Amino acid sequence: MKKWVAAALCASLASVGGWALAKNTDNIALIVNGKKVETDVAPQIINGRVMVPVRAVSEAMGAEVNWDSKQRAVIVSKPEGPTPIARLPHEQTTLYALKEKDGLYTPLLAEHQGQFKLFDWKSVTNPSYAPTIESKDLTGDGKNELIFILTTGYGTGALTQDVHVLQPDTWEERKVPDPVETLKQHMTSKVTKEQVEITVGGKTTVIPANKIPAEPSTWFSSLGIGGIVTYETKGDALLARVPAQLSPAHVVGQFHITYQFAKDQFQVKTIEFVQD
């Protein structure tokens, strides 16, 4: 509990300059975590002390406020602490979930060697799709980055992930180009009852209908991409896999997008279609 309180405080101070302040002016402003909070009862100065509404401050800090008529007491409560959802022990790195809603954890709190940072990331709560953390040098600077791979959705014929690559000493994130948007720009396809034609990376693949187990009557009118997006590291490279879906239950292959780091950002190095 004590560690969580300290961690949450550090994260708040580091990420948003967290503090609550009542200004000693005629019109007293209530500011919590850098944001002005409007209240139905204005803060007041009484006998030299600034009085602020406890509900407004508490709820702005993520706590619940209730009135107990039997005890005649105001009860302020806050969750005991975050839920660890991924660990990388040898790097002293842990990812925590702060809130759970509609099958998703968000926001997420990252800890690395005693330092904390709050992110507006999300991850599904299903433990079968728990986040993973890796430590590898993907940028070629001789220092390992932290790679967080999060599942953001799943279902029949669907599985989507996000990847976040961070410099652990500064928490700076190295953005990775969206693989689906990349394919929309560099891939063309044509679906007919006789065949499926896919062109990417200067190479065209033609798959005849008799080589596809699914009946043409079940095919999409155009090749589906984006329902499934996964990430992995391969050596010192980052790889995105995007299946080419011909129906919710059938794919004809996968697009492999490899990223390399150059000019201070990740760029697409190669795009390849691998037929099933």
PDB file of C-alpha atoms in Angstrom:
ATOM      1  CA  MET A   1       0.000   0.000   0.000  1.00  0.00           C
ATOM      2  CA  LYS A   2       2.758   2.465   0.946  1.00  0.00           C
ATOM      3  CA  LYS A   3       4.644   1.692  -2.260  1.00  0.00           C
ATOM      4  CA  TRP A   4       1.503   2.340  -4.319  1.00  0.00           C
ATOM      5  CA  VAL A   5       0.829   5.655  -2.650  1.00  0.00           C
ATOM      6  CA  ALA A   6       4.398   6.765  -3.322  1.00  0.00           C
ATOM      7  CA  ALA A   7       4.278   5.439  -6.893  1.00  0.00           C
ATOM      8  CA  ALA A   8       1.017   7.142  -7.705  1.00  0.00           C
ATOM      9  CA  LEU A   9       2.298  10.406  -6.287  1.00  0.00           C
ATOM     10  CA  CYS A  10       5.526  10.185  -8.300  1.00  0.00           C
ATOM     11  CA  ALA A  11       3.615   9.353 -11.467  1.00  0.00           C
ATOM     12  CA  SER A  12       1.226  12.230 -10.951  1.00  0.00           C
ATOM     13  CA  LEU A  13       3.986  14.725 -10.255  1.00  0.00           C
ATOM     14  CA  ALA A  14       6.136  13.510 -13.136  1.00  0.00           C
ATOM     15  CA  SER A  15       3.416  13.381 -15.760  1.00  0.00           C
ATOM     16  CA  VAL A  16       1.097  16.272 -15.014  1.00  0.00           C
ATOM     17  CA  GLY A  17       2.588  18.243 -12.158  1.00  0.00           C
ATOM     18  CA  GLY A  18      -0.115  16.969  -9.821  1.00  0.00           C
ATOM     19  CA  TRP A  19      -1.255  19.276  -7.069  1.00  0.00           C
ATOM     20  CA  ALA A  20      -4.386  20.901  -5.640  1.00  0.00           C
ATOM     21  CA  LEU A  21      -4.298  24.632  -5.084  1.00  0.00           C
ATOM     22  CA  ALA A  22      -6.719  27.245  -3.887  1.00  0.00           C
ATOM     23  CA  LYS A  23      -5.672  30.762  -4.794  1.00  0.00           C
ATOM     24  CA  ASN A  24      -6.023  33.471  -2.187  1.00  0.00           C
ATOM     25  CA  THR A  25      -8.040  35.892  -4.310  1.00  0.00           C
ATOM     26  CA  ASP A  26     -11.584  37.232  -4.278  1.00  0.00           C
ATOM     27  CA  ASN A  27     -12.593  34.523  -6.731  1.00  0.00           C
ATOM     28  CA  ILE A  28     -10.762  31.447  -5.506  1.00  0.00           C
ATOM     29  CA  ALA A  29      -9.922  28.901  -8.203  1.00  0.00           C
ATOM     30  CA  LEU A  30      -9.699  25.186  -7.440  1.00  0.00           C
ATOM     31  CA  ILE A  31      -7.010  23.475  -9.558  1.00  0.00           C
ATOM     32  CA  VAL A  32      -6.390  19.730  -9.305  1.00  0.00           C
ATOM     33  CA  ASN A  33      -3.642  18.053 -11.322  1.00  0.00           C
ATOM     34  CA  GLY A  34      -3.240  21.183 -13.396  1.00  0.00           C
ATOM     35  CA  LYS A  35      -6.925  21.382 -14.339  1.00  0.00           C
ATOM     36  CA  LYS A  36      -9.483  23.842 -13.065  1.00  0.00           C
ATOM     37  CA  VAL A  37     -12.368  22.142 -11.254  1.00  0.00           C
ATOM     38  CA  GLU A  38     -15.792  23.775 -11.208  1.00  0.00           C
ATOM     39  CA  THR A  39     -17.738  23.305  -7.953  1.00  0.00           C
ATOM     40  CA  ASP A  40     -21.322  23.998  -6.884  1.00  0.00           C
ATOM     41  CA  VAL A  41     -19.951  25.496  -3.648  1.00  0.00           C
ATOM     42  CA  ALA A  42     -17.115  27.955  -4.153  1.00  0.00           C
ATOM     43  CA  PRO A  43     -13.902  27.680  -2.092  1.00  0.00           C
ATOM     44  CA  GLN A  44     -13.858  30.166   0.775  1.00  0.00           C
ATOM     45  CA  ILE A  45     -11.347  31.704   3.159  1.00  0.00           C
ATOM     46  CA  ILE A  46     -12.593  31.249   6.730  1.00  0.00           C
ATOM     47  CA  ASN A  47     -10.530  32.423   9.699  1.00  0.00           C
ATOM     48  CA  GLY A  48      -7.441  32.638   7.537  1.00  0.00           C
ATOM     49  CA  ARG A  49      -7.852  29.102   6.148  1.00  0.00           C
ATOM     50  CA  VAL A  50      -8.880  28.104   2.631  1.00  0.00           C
ATOM     51  CA  MET A  51     -11.850  25.719   2.692  1.00  0.00           C
ATOM     52  CA  VAL A  52     -12.606  23.650  -0.433  1.00  0.00           C
ATOM     53  CA  PRO A  53     -15.390  21.107  -1.131  1.00  0.00           C
ATOM     54  CA  VAL A  54     -14.055  17.662  -0.234  1.00  0.00           C
ATOM     55  CA  ARG A  55     -16.128  15.892  -2.922  1.00  0.00           C
ATOM     56  CA  ALA A  56     -14.783  18.025  -5.756  1.00  0.00           C
ATOM     57  CA  VAL A  57     -11.155  17.534  -4.741  1.00  0.00           C
ATOM     58  CA  SER A  58     -11.514  13.828  -3.955  1.00  0.00           C
ATOM     59  CA  GLU A  59     -13.351  12.892  -7.147  1.00  0.00           C
ATOM     60  CA  ALA A  60     -10.907  14.898  -9.238  1.00  0.00           C
ATOM     61  CA  MET A  61      -8.143  12.738  -7.691  1.00  0.00           C
ATOM     62  CA  GLY A  62      -9.994   9.526  -8.542  1.00  0.00           C
ATOM     63  CA  ALA A  63     -11.506   8.822  -5.111  1.00  0.00           C
ATOM     64  CA  GLU A  64     -15.118   8.169  -4.146  1.00  0.00           C
ATOM     65  CA  VAL A  65     -16.989  10.260  -1.596  1.00  0.00           C
ATOM     66  CA  ASN A  66     -20.011   8.978   0.358  1.00  0.00           C
ATOM     67  CA  TRP A  67     -22.053  10.208   3.303  1.00  0.00           C
ATOM     68  CA  ASP A  68     -22.568   7.724   6.165  1.00  0.00           C
ATOM     69  CA  SER A  69     -25.631   8.938   8.041  1.00  0.00           C
ATOM     70  CA  LYS A  70     -25.200   6.450  10.902  1.00  0.00           C
ATOM     71  CA  GLN A  71     -21.665   7.555  11.640  1.00  0.00           C
ATOM     72  CA  ARG A  72     -22.419  11.098  10.498  1.00  0.00           C
ATOM     73  CA  ALA A  73     -19.192  10.932   8.561  1.00  0.00           C
ATOM     74  CA  VAL A  74     -17.918  11.698   5.092  1.00  0.00           C
ATOM     75  CA  ILE A  75     -16.195   8.559   3.767  1.00  0.00           C
ATOM     76  CA  VAL A  76     -13.459   9.118   1.198  1.00  0.00           C
ATOM     77  CA  SER A  77     -12.148   5.929  -0.379  1.00  0.00           C
ATOM     78  CA  LYS A  78      -9.736   5.057  -3.131  1.00  0.00           C
ATOM     79  CA  PRO A  79      -8.647   1.692  -4.596  1.00  0.00           C
ATOM     80  CA  GLU A  80      -5.835   0.045  -2.638  1.00  0.00           C
ATOM     81  CA  GLY A  81      -3.454   0.130  -5.538  1.00  0.00           C
ATOM     82  CA  PRO A  82      -2.822  -0.798  -9.133  1.00  0.00           C
ATOM     83  CA  THR A  83      -3.032  -4.275 -10.606  1.00  0.00           C
ATOM     84  CA  PRO A  84       0.232  -5.612 -12.082  1.00  0.00           C
ATOM     85  CA  ILE A  85      -0.559  -7.042 -15.525  1.00  0.00           C
ATOM     86  CA  ALA A  86       2.942  -7.594 -16.954  1.00  0.00           C
ATOM     87  CA  ARG A  87       6.466  -7.859 -15.572  1.00  0.00           C
ATOM     88  CA  LEU A  88      10.034  -7.988 -16.866  1.00  0.00           C
ATOM     89  CA  PRO A  89      11.914  -8.895 -13.661  1.00  0.00           C
ATOM     90  CA  HIS A  90      15.511  -8.639 -14.878  1.00  0.00           C
ATOM     91  CA  GLU A  91      14.847  -5.047 -16.003  1.00  0.00           C
ATOM     92  CA  GLN A  92      12.822  -4.219 -12.864  1.00  0.00           C
ATOM     93  CA  THR A  93       9.937  -3.241 -15.111  1.00  0.00           C
ATOM     94  CA  THR A  94       6.247  -3.664 -14.321  1.00  0.00           C
ATOM     95  CA  LEU A  95       3.084  -2.520 -16.054  1.00  0.00           C
ATOM     96  CA  TYR A  96       0.103  -1.727 -13.825  1.00  0.00           C
ATOM     97  CA  ALA A  97      -3.583  -1.231 -14.566  1.00  0.00           C
ATOM     98  CA  LEU A  98      -5.297   1.572 -12.653  1.00  0.00           C
ATOM     99  CA  LYS A  99      -8.911   1.181 -13.771  1.00  0.00           C
ATOM    100  CA  GLU A 100     -11.066  -1.497 -15.391  1.00  0.00           C
ATOM    101  CA  LYS A 101     -14.115  -0.744 -17.520  1.00  0.00           C
ATOM    102  CA  ASP A 102     -15.964  -2.656 -20.238  1.00  0.00           C
ATOM    103  CA  GLY A 103     -13.304  -5.348 -20.472  1.00  0.00           C
ATOM    104  CA  LEU A 104     -10.406  -2.904 -20.773  1.00  0.00           C
ATOM    105  CA  TYR A 105      -7.676  -1.660 -18.450  1.00  0.00           C
ATOM    106  CA  THR A 106      -6.932   2.034 -18.884  1.00  0.00           C
ATOM    107  CA  PRO A 107      -4.917   4.104 -18.067  1.00  0.00           C
ATOM    108  CA  LEU A 108      -1.732   2.105 -17.460  1.00  0.00           C
ATOM    109  CA  LEU A 109       1.164   2.902 -15.150  1.00  0.00           C
ATOM    110  CA  ALA A 110       4.674   1.818 -16.153  1.00  0.00           C
ATOM    111  CA  GLU A 111       7.428   1.313 -13.586  1.00  0.00           C
ATOM    112  CA  HIS A 112      11.086   0.951 -14.527  1.00  0.00           C
ATOM    113  CA  GLN A 113      13.807   0.735 -11.897  1.00  0.00           C
ATOM    114  CA  GLY A 114      11.828   2.781  -9.405  1.00  0.00           C
ATOM    115  CA  GLN A 115      10.653   5.436 -11.876  1.00  0.00           C
ATOM    116  CA  PHE A 116       7.001   5.760 -12.870  1.00  0.00           C
ATOM    117  CA  LYS A 117       5.070   7.107 -15.846  1.00  0.00           C
ATOM    118  CA  LEU A 118       1.327   7.196 -16.482  1.00  0.00           C
ATOM    119  CA  PHE A 119       0.110   6.455 -20.033  1.00  0.00           C
ATOM    120  CA  ASP A 120      -3.324   6.610 -21.645  1.00  0.00           C
ATOM    121  CA  TRP A 121      -2.786   3.128 -23.122  1.00  0.00           C
ATOM    122  CA  LYS A 122      -5.382   0.386 -22.966  1.00  0.00           C
ATOM    123  CA  SER A 123      -5.248  -3.406 -22.711  1.00  0.00           C
ATOM    124  CA  VAL A 124      -7.957  -6.068 -22.534  1.00  0.00           C
ATOM    125  CA  THR A 125      -8.558  -7.596 -19.116  1.00  0.00           C
ATOM    126  CA  ASN A 126      -8.659 -11.192 -20.396  1.00  0.00           C
ATOM    127  CA  PRO A 127      -5.507 -12.813 -18.929  1.00  0.00           C
ATOM    128  CA  SER A 128      -5.161 -14.972 -22.058  1.00  0.00           C
ATOM    129  CA  TYR A 129      -4.179 -11.767 -23.862  1.00  0.00           C
ATOM    130  CA  ALA A 130      -1.993 -10.251 -21.138  1.00  0.00           C
ATOM    131  CA  PRO A 131       0.557  -7.606 -22.244  1.00  0.00           C
ATOM    132  CA  THR A 132       4.179  -8.523 -22.860  1.00  0.00           C
ATOM    133  CA  ILE A 133       7.298  -6.484 -22.139  1.00  0.00           C
ATOM    134  CA  GLU A 134      10.664  -6.907 -23.865  1.00  0.00           C
ATOM    135  CA  SER A 135      14.008  -5.142 -23.583  1.00  0.00           C
ATOM    136  CA  LYS A 136      15.976  -4.895 -26.838  1.00  0.00           C
ATOM    137  CA  ASP A 137      18.051  -2.398 -28.772  1.00  0.00           C
ATOM    138  CA  LEU A 138      15.763  -1.656 -31.717  1.00  0.00           C
ATOM    139  CA  THR A 139      17.194   1.794 -32.463  1.00  0.00           C
ATOM    140  CA  GLY A 140      20.852   0.792 -32.777  1.00  0.00           C
ATOM    141  CA  ASP A 141      22.090   3.273 -30.167  1.00  0.00           C
ATOM    142  CA  GLY A 142      23.648   0.593 -27.992  1.00  0.00           C
ATOM    143  CA  LYS A 143      20.942   0.931 -25.326  1.00  0.00           C
ATOM    144  CA  ASN A 144      17.921  -1.282 -24.871  1.00  0.00           C
ATOM    145  CA  GLU A 145      14.447   0.109 -25.357  1.00  0.00           C
ATOM    146  CA  LEU A 146      11.362  -1.171 -23.535  1.00  0.00           C
ATOM    147  CA  ILE A 147       8.823  -2.725 -25.897  1.00  0.00           C
ATOM    148  CA  PHE A 148       5.243  -3.030 -24.620  1.00  0.00           C
ATOM    149  CA  ILE A 149       2.855  -5.100 -26.744  1.00  0.00           C
ATOM    150  CA  LEU A 150      -0.800  -4.687 -25.695  1.00  0.00           C
ATOM    151  CA  THR A 151      -3.917  -6.461 -26.945  1.00  0.00           C
ATOM    152  CA  THR A 152      -6.683  -3.900 -27.456  1.00  0.00           C
ATOM    153  CA  GLY A 153      -9.428  -6.136 -28.871  1.00  0.00           C
ATOM    154  CA  TYR A 154     -10.293  -9.714 -29.734  1.00  0.00           C
ATOM    155  CA  GLY A 155     -13.184 -11.823 -30.991  1.00  0.00           C
ATOM    156  CA  THR A 156     -14.214 -14.098 -33.844  1.00  0.00           C
ATOM    157  CA  GLY A 157     -11.796 -13.385 -36.668  1.00  0.00           C
ATOM    158  CA  ALA A 158     -10.382 -10.418 -34.749  1.00  0.00           C
ATOM    159  CA  LEU A 159      -7.275  -9.705 -32.683  1.00  0.00           C
ATOM    160  CA  THR A 160      -5.725  -6.249 -32.515  1.00  0.00           C
ATOM    161  CA  GLN A 161      -2.580  -5.137 -30.759  1.00  0.00           C
ATOM    162  CA  ASP A 162      -0.722  -1.884 -30.120  1.00  0.00           C
ATOM    163  CA  VAL A 163       3.033  -1.568 -29.685  1.00  0.00           C
ATOM    164  CA  HIS A 164       4.869   1.086 -27.666  1.00  0.00           C
ATOM    165  CA  VAL A 165       8.658   1.465 -27.825  1.00  0.00           C
ATOM    166  CA  LEU A 166      10.080   3.612 -25.014  1.00  0.00           C
ATOM    167  CA  GLN A 167      13.471   5.037 -24.099  1.00  0.00           C
ATOM    168  CA  PRO A 168      13.519   3.993 -20.417  1.00  0.00           C
ATOM    169  CA  ASP A 169      15.757   6.821 -19.217  1.00  0.00           C
ATOM    170  CA  THR A 170      13.487   9.558 -20.616  1.00  0.00           C
ATOM    171  CA  TRP A 171      10.163   7.716 -21.167  1.00  0.00           C
ATOM    172  CA  GLU A 172      10.225   9.088 -24.716  1.00  0.00           C
ATOM    173  CA  GLU A 173       8.124   6.979 -27.067  1.00  0.00           C
ATOM    174  CA  ARG A 174       9.399   6.041 -30.522  1.00  0.00           C
ATOM    175  CA  LYS A 175       6.328   5.971 -32.737  1.00  0.00           C
ATOM    176  CA  VAL A 176       5.762   3.018 -35.047  1.00  0.00           C
ATOM    177  CA  PRO A 177       3.859   3.602 -38.329  1.00  0.00           C
ATOM    178  CA  ASP A 178       0.398   2.029 -38.395  1.00  0.00           C
ATOM    179  CA  PRO A 179       0.690  -1.247 -40.381  1.00  0.00           C
ATOM    180  CA  VAL A 180      -2.874  -1.069 -41.698  1.00  0.00           C
ATOM    181  CA  GLU A 181      -2.413   2.465 -43.019  1.00  0.00           C
ATOM    182  CA  THR A 182       0.898   1.333 -44.534  1.00  0.00           C
ATOM    183  CA  LEU A 183      -0.841  -1.504 -46.393  1.00  0.00           C
ATOM    184  CA  LYS A 184      -3.580   0.806 -47.652  1.00  0.00           C
ATOM    185  CA  GLN A 185      -0.890   2.924 -49.266  1.00  0.00           C
ATOM    186  CA  HIS A 186       1.299   0.142 -50.673  1.00  0.00           C
ATOM    187  CA  MET A 187      -0.978  -2.841 -51.329  1.00  0.00           C
ATOM    188  CA  THR A 188      -3.625  -3.503 -53.978  1.00  0.00           C
ATOM    189  CA  SER A 189      -5.882  -6.511 -54.292  1.00  0.00           C
ATOM    190  CA  LYS A 190      -8.684  -7.862 -56.445  1.00  0.00           C
ATOM    191  CA  VAL A 191     -11.163 -10.569 -55.471  1.00  0.00           C
ATOM    192  CA  THR A 192     -13.240 -12.438 -58.083  1.00  0.00           C
ATOM    193  CA  LYS A 193     -15.010 -15.795 -58.023  1.00  0.00           C
ATOM    194  CA  GLU A 194     -12.083 -17.278 -59.923  1.00  0.00           C
ATOM    195  CA  GLN A 195      -9.114 -15.954 -57.952  1.00  0.00           C
ATOM    196  CA  VAL A 196      -7.561 -13.535 -55.501  1.00  0.00           C
ATOM    197  CA  GLU A 197      -4.824 -11.202 -56.727  1.00  0.00           C
ATOM    198  CA  ILE A 198      -2.531  -9.360 -54.314  1.00  0.00           C
ATOM    199  CA  THR A 199       0.221  -6.903 -55.210  1.00  0.00           C
ATOM    200  CA  VAL A 200       2.660  -5.499 -52.662  1.00  0.00           C
ATOM    201  CA  GLY A 201       6.347  -4.656 -52.638  1.00  0.00           C
ATOM    202  CA  GLY A 202       6.527  -4.918 -56.417  1.00  0.00           C
ATOM    203  CA  LYS A 203       5.379  -8.552 -56.348  1.00  0.00           C
ATOM    204  CA  THR A 204       2.004  -9.942 -57.465  1.00  0.00           C
ATOM    205  CA  THR A 205       0.549 -13.147 -56.033  1.00  0.00           C
ATOM    206  CA  VAL A 206      -2.388 -14.869 -57.736  1.00  0.00           C
ATOM    207  CA  ILE A 207      -4.306 -17.502 -55.766  1.00  0.00           C
ATOM    208  CA  PRO A 208      -6.799 -19.575 -57.810  1.00  0.00           C
ATOM    209  CA  ALA A 209     -10.182 -20.404 -56.260  1.00  0.00           C
ATOM    210  CA  ASN A 210      -9.402 -24.140 -56.318  1.00  0.00           C
ATOM    211  CA  LYS A 211      -6.447 -23.492 -53.993  1.00  0.00           C
ATOM    212  CA  ILE A 212      -8.640 -21.790 -51.394  1.00  0.00           C
ATOM    213  CA  PRO A 213     -10.570 -24.093 -49.006  1.00  0.00           C
ATOM    214  CA  ALA A 214     -13.366 -21.588 -48.383  1.00  0.00           C
ATOM    215  CA  GLU A 215     -16.222 -21.522 -50.884  1.00  0.00           C
ATOM    216  CA  PRO A 216     -16.325 -18.371 -53.083  1.00  0.00           C
ATOM    217  CA  SER A 217     -19.868 -17.703 -51.836  1.00  0.00           C
ATOM    218  CA  THR A 218     -18.377 -16.977 -48.380  1.00  0.00           C
ATOM    219  CA  TRP A 219     -15.659 -14.615 -49.603  1.00  0.00           C
ATOM    220  CA  PHE A 220     -15.599 -10.893 -48.940  1.00  0.00           C
ATOM    221  CA  SER A 221     -16.022  -8.686 -51.987  1.00  0.00           C
ATOM    222  CA  SER A 222     -12.576  -7.259 -51.242  1.00  0.00           C
ATOM    223  CA  LEU A 223      -9.613  -8.454 -49.222  1.00  0.00           C
ATOM    224  CA  GLY A 224      -9.973  -7.693 -45.534  1.00  0.00           C
ATOM    225  CA  ILE A 225      -7.085  -6.219 -43.515  1.00  0.00           C
ATOM    226  CA  GLY A 226      -7.011  -4.794 -40.015  1.00  0.00           C
ATOM    227  CA  GLY A 227      -9.210  -7.309 -38.221  1.00  0.00           C
ATOM    228  CA  ILE A 228      -6.048  -8.972 -36.973  1.00  0.00           C
ATOM    229  CA  VAL A 229      -2.846  -7.034 -36.222  1.00  0.00           C
ATOM    230  CA  THR A 230      -0.058  -8.479 -34.080  1.00  0.00           C
ATOM    231  CA  TYR A 231       3.501  -7.442 -33.261  1.00  0.00           C
ATOM    232  CA  GLU A 232       6.689  -9.254 -32.315  1.00  0.00           C
ATOM    233  CA  THR A 233      10.414  -8.640 -32.190  1.00  0.00           C
ATOM    234  CA  LYS A 234      12.679 -10.680 -34.422  1.00  0.00           C
ATOM    235  CA  GLY A 235      16.325 -10.247 -33.515  1.00  0.00           C
ATOM    236  CA  ASP A 236      16.849  -6.490 -33.363  1.00  0.00           C
ATOM    237  CA  ALA A 237      13.910  -5.754 -35.671  1.00  0.00           C
ATOM    238  CA  LEU A 238      10.237  -5.047 -35.046  1.00  0.00           C
ATOM    239  CA  LEU A 239       7.720  -7.012 -37.101  1.00  0.00           C
ATOM    240  CA  ALA A 240       3.975  -6.489 -37.621  1.00  0.00           C
ATOM    241  CA  ARG A 241       1.818  -9.317 -38.968  1.00  0.00           C
ATOM    242  CA  VAL A 242      -1.473  -8.537 -40.706  1.00  0.00           C
ATOM    243  CA  PRO A 243      -3.431 -11.512 -42.067  1.00  0.00           C
ATOM    244  CA  ALA A 244      -5.194 -11.154 -45.431  1.00  0.00           C
ATOM    245  CA  GLN A 245      -8.758 -12.147 -44.582  1.00  0.00           C
ATOM    246  CA  LEU A 246     -11.023 -13.554 -47.293  1.00  0.00           C
ATOM    247  CA  SER A 247     -13.801 -14.322 -44.811  1.00  0.00           C
ATOM    248  CA  PRO A 248     -14.158 -14.016 -41.019  1.00  0.00           C
ATOM    249  CA  ALA A 249     -12.837 -17.567 -40.662  1.00  0.00           C
ATOM    250  CA  HIS A 250     -10.330 -17.825 -43.495  1.00  0.00           C
ATOM    251  CA  VAL A 251      -7.114 -16.080 -44.459  1.00  0.00           C
ATOM    252  CA  VAL A 252      -5.071 -16.596 -47.614  1.00  0.00           C
ATOM    253  CA  GLY A 253      -1.790 -15.433 -46.095  1.00  0.00           C
ATOM    254  CA  GLN A 254      -0.118 -12.737 -44.040  1.00  0.00           C
ATOM    255  CA  PHE A 255       1.518  -9.419 -44.685  1.00  0.00           C
ATOM    256  CA  HIS A 256       4.824  -9.083 -42.846  1.00  0.00           C
ATOM    257  CA  ILE A 257       5.901  -5.482 -42.237  1.00  0.00           C
ATOM    258  CA  THR A 258       9.430  -5.002 -40.921  1.00  0.00           C
ATOM    259  CA  TYR A 259      10.456  -1.705 -39.317  1.00  0.00           C
ATOM    260  CA  GLN A 260      13.892  -0.179 -38.988  1.00  0.00           C
ATOM    261  CA  PHE A 261      14.961   2.877 -37.022  1.00  0.00           C
ATOM    262  CA  ALA A 262      16.445   5.722 -39.052  1.00  0.00           C
ATOM    263  CA  LYS A 263      16.501   9.513 -38.762  1.00  0.00           C
ATOM    264  CA  ASP A 264      15.087   9.431 -35.221  1.00  0.00           C
ATOM    265  CA  GLN A 265      12.002   7.412 -36.129  1.00  0.00           C
ATOM    266  CA  PHE A 266      10.803   3.962 -37.097  1.00  0.00           C
ATOM    267  CA  GLN A 267      10.275   3.510 -40.822  1.00  0.00           C
ATOM    268  CA  VAL A 268       8.908   0.697 -42.936  1.00  0.00           C
ATOM    269  CA  LYS A 269      11.834  -1.366 -44.225  1.00  0.00           C
ATOM    270  CA  THR A 270      10.050  -4.173 -46.088  1.00  0.00           C
ATOM    271  CA  ILE A 271       6.501  -5.347 -46.829  1.00  0.00           C
ATOM    272  CA  GLU A 272       6.059  -8.957 -47.819  1.00  0.00           C
ATOM    273  CA  PHE A 273       3.035 -11.149 -48.504  1.00  0.00           C
ATOM    274  CA  VAL A 274       3.461 -14.738 -47.311  1.00  0.00           C
ATOM    275  CA  GLN A 275       0.874 -17.096 -48.753  1.00  0.00           C
ATOM    276  CA  ASP A 276      -0.619 -19.799 -46.520  1.00  0.00           C
TER     277      ASP A 276
END
